[in-house]
Coordinates of C-alpha atoms in Angstrom, one line a residue:
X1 CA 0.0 0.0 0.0
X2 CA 2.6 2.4 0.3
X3 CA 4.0 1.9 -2.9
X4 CA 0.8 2.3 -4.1
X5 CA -0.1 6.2 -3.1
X6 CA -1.1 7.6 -6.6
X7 CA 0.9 11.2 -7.0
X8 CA -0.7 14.6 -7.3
X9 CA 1.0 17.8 -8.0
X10 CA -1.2 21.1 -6.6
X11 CA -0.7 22.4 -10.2
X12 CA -2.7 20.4 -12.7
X13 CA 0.0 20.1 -14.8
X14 CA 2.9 18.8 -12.9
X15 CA 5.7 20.2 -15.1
X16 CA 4.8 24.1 -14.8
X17 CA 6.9 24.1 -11.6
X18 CA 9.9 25.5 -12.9
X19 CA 7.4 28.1 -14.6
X20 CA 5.9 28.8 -11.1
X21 CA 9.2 29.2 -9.5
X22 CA 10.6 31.7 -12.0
X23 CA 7.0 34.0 -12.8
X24 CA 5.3 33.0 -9.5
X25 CA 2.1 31.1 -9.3
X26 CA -0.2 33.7 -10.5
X27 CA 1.3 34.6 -13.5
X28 CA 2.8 31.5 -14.7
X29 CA -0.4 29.4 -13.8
X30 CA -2.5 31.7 -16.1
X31 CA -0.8 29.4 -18.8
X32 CA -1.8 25.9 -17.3
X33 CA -4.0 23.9 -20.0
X34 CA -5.2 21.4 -17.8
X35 CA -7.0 24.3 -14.7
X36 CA -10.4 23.2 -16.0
X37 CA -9.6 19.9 -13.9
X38 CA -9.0 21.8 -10.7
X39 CA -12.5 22.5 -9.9
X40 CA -11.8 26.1 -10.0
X41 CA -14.5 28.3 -12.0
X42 CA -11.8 30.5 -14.0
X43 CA -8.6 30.1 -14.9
X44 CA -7.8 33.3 -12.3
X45 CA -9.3 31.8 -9.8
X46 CA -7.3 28.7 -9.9
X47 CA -3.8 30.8 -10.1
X48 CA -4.9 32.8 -7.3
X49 CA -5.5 29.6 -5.2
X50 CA -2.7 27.2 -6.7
X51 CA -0.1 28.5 -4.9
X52 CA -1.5 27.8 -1.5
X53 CA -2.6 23.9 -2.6
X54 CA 0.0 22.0 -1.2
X55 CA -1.7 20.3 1.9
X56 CA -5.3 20.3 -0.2
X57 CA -2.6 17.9 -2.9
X58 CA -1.6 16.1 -0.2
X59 CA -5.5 15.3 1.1
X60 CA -5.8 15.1 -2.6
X61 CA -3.4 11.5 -2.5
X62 CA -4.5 10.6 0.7
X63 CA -8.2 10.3 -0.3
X64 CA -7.0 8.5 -3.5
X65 CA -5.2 5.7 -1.9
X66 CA -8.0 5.5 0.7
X67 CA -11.5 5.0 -1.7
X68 CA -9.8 5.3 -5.5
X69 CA -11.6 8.7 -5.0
X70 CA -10.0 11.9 -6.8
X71 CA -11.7 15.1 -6.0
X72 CA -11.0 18.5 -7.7
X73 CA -8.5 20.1 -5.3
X74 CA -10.6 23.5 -6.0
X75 CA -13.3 21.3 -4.2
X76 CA -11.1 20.0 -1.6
X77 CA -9.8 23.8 -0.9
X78 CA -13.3 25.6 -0.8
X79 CA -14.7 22.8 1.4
X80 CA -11.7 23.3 4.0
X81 CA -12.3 27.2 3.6
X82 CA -15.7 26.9 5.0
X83 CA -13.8 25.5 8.1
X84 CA -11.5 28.1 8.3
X85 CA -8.8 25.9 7.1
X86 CA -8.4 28.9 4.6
X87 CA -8.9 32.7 5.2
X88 CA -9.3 34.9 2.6
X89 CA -8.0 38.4 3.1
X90 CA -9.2 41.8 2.1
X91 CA -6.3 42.4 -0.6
X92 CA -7.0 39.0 -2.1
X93 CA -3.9 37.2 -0.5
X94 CA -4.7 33.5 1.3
X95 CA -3.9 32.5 4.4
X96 CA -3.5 28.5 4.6
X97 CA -3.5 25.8 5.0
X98 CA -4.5 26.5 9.3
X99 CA -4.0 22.7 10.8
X100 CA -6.4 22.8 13.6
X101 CA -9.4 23.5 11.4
X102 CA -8.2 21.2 9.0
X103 CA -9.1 18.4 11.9
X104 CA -12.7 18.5 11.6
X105 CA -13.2 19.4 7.8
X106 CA -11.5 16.0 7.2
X107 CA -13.4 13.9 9.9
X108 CA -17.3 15.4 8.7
X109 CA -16.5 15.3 5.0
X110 CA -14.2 11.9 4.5
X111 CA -14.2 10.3 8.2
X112 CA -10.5 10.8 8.2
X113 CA -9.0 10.9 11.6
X114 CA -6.0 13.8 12.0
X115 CA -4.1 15.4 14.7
X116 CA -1.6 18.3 14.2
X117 CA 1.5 17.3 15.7
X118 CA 4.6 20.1 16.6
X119 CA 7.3 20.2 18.6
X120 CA 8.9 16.9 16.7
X121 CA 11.9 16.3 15.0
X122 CA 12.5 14.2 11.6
X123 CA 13.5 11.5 13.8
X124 CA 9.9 10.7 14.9
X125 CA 7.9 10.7 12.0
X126 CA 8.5 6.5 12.1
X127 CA 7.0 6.5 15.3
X128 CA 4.3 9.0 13.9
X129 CA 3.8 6.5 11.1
X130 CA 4.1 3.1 13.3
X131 CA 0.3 4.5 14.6
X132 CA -1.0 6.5 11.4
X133 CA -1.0 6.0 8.3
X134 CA 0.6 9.6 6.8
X135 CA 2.1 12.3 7.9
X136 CA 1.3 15.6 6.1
X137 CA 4.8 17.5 7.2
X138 CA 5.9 21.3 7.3
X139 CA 8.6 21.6 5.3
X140 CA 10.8 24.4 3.0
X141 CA 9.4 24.4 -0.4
X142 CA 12.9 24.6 -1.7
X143 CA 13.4 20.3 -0.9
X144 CA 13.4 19.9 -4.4
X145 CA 16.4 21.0 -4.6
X146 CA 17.8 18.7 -1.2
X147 CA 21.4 19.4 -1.6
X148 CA 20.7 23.4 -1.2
X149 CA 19.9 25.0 2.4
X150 CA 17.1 26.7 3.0
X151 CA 16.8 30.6 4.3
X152 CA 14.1 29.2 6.5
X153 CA 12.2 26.0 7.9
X154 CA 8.3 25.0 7.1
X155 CA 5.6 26.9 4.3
X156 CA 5.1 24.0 2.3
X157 CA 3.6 20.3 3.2
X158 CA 4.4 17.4 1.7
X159 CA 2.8 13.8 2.0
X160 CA 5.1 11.5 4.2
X161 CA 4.2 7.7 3.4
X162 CA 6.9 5.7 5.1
X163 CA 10.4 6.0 6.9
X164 CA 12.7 2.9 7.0
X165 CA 16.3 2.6 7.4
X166 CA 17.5 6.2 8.1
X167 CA 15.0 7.7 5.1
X168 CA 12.1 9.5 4.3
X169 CA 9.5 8.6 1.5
X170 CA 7.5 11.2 0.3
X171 CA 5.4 12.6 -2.3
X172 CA 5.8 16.4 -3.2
X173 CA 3.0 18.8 -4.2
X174 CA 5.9 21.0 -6.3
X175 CA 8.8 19.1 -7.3
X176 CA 10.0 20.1 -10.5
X177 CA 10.2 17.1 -12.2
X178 CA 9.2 13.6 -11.5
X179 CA 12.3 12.3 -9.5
X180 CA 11.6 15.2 -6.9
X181 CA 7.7 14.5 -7.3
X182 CA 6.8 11.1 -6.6
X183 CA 8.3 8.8 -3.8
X184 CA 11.5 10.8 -2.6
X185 CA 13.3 9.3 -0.5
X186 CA 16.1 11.5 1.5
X187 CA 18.2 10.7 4.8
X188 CA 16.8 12.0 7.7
X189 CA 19.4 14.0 8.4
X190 CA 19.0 15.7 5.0
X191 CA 15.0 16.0 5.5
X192 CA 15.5 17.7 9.0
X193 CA 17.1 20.4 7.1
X194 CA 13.6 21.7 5.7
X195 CA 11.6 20.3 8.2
X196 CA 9.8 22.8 10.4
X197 CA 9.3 20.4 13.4
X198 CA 5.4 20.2 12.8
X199 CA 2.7 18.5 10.9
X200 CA -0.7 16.3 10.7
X201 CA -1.0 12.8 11.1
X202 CA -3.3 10.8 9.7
X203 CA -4.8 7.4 11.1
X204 CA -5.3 4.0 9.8

């Protein structure tokens, strides 16, 4: 089964990273042939939103790998929202993904079970994972890129499926191409560089 945890990027087409990197998500997402797909009613709508989709991806796989499921990430995102998962501000920016909202949204809608967890480092996500079954984790979004170090820790999430023998697997809502997308494994050592310490598990 965690093999098996089919990939999502939070873009809907999974190559426009490097595009999103260099114009931001706004701009370059405007370009994005496959937005219809998201869910969102205009393509603006979905570049405004893309950006902040990382942990509605993640939710994205996990529901996948759960029921064979794939709902529209747009959907996924407007349905946390009316948690307060997401907050919309008066000059059009978004705040999100908040965790503790995040808790109940998944419970009503898919019966998940989720807990926030902080205060951790990459060293416990096995024992996270020995009890659930993923761990969305807080990490910097620049991890694609594993052999740089980041100005800071935490900003993006990422879906966490297994850790044995020293690494992490995981899938990434932004890599940049597919060996930084699906099943990435890195040392622990190397993953504690980004990681922020914080995260949501997710039961059996």
């Amino acid at each position: 089964m965690k093999q098996k945890v089919p990939y999502f990027s939070q873009w809907e087409t999974p190559d426009m990273t490097l595009a999103v990197v260099a114009e931001g998500a706004q701009a370059a997402l405007l370009k994005d042939p496959l937005w219809v797909s998201s869910g969102a009613s205009t393509v603006e709508n979905y570049a405004r939103w893309a950006g902040n989709l990382c942990g509605m991806a993640c939710l994205k796989m996990v529901l996948a790998a759960r029921t064979g499921l794939i709902v529209p990430i747009m959907d996924l995102a407007m349905g946390c929202k009316d948690y307060g998962g997401y907050v919309e501000e008066t000059d059009g920016r978004i705040k999100g993904l908040i965790y503790a909202p995040f808790v109940p949204f998944v419970k009503d809608r898919f019966g998940l079970h989720a807990r926030v967890v902080t205060g951790i480092s990459a060293g416990d996500i096995g024992d996270i994972l020995a009890q659930s079954e993923f761990f969305i984790a807080s990490v910097h979004h620049s991890i694609r890129w594993s052999d740089t170090e980041p100005p800071s820790k935490g900003g993006h999430l990422v879906l966490v499926t297994a850790v044995d023998a020293g690494s992490v697997r995981f899938h990434n809502p932004s890599g940049h191409e597919v060996a930084t997308r699906e099943n990435v494994e890195l040392p622990l050592e190397v993953f504690e560089r980004f990681f922020a310490g914080r995260g949501i598990a997710i039961d059996r």
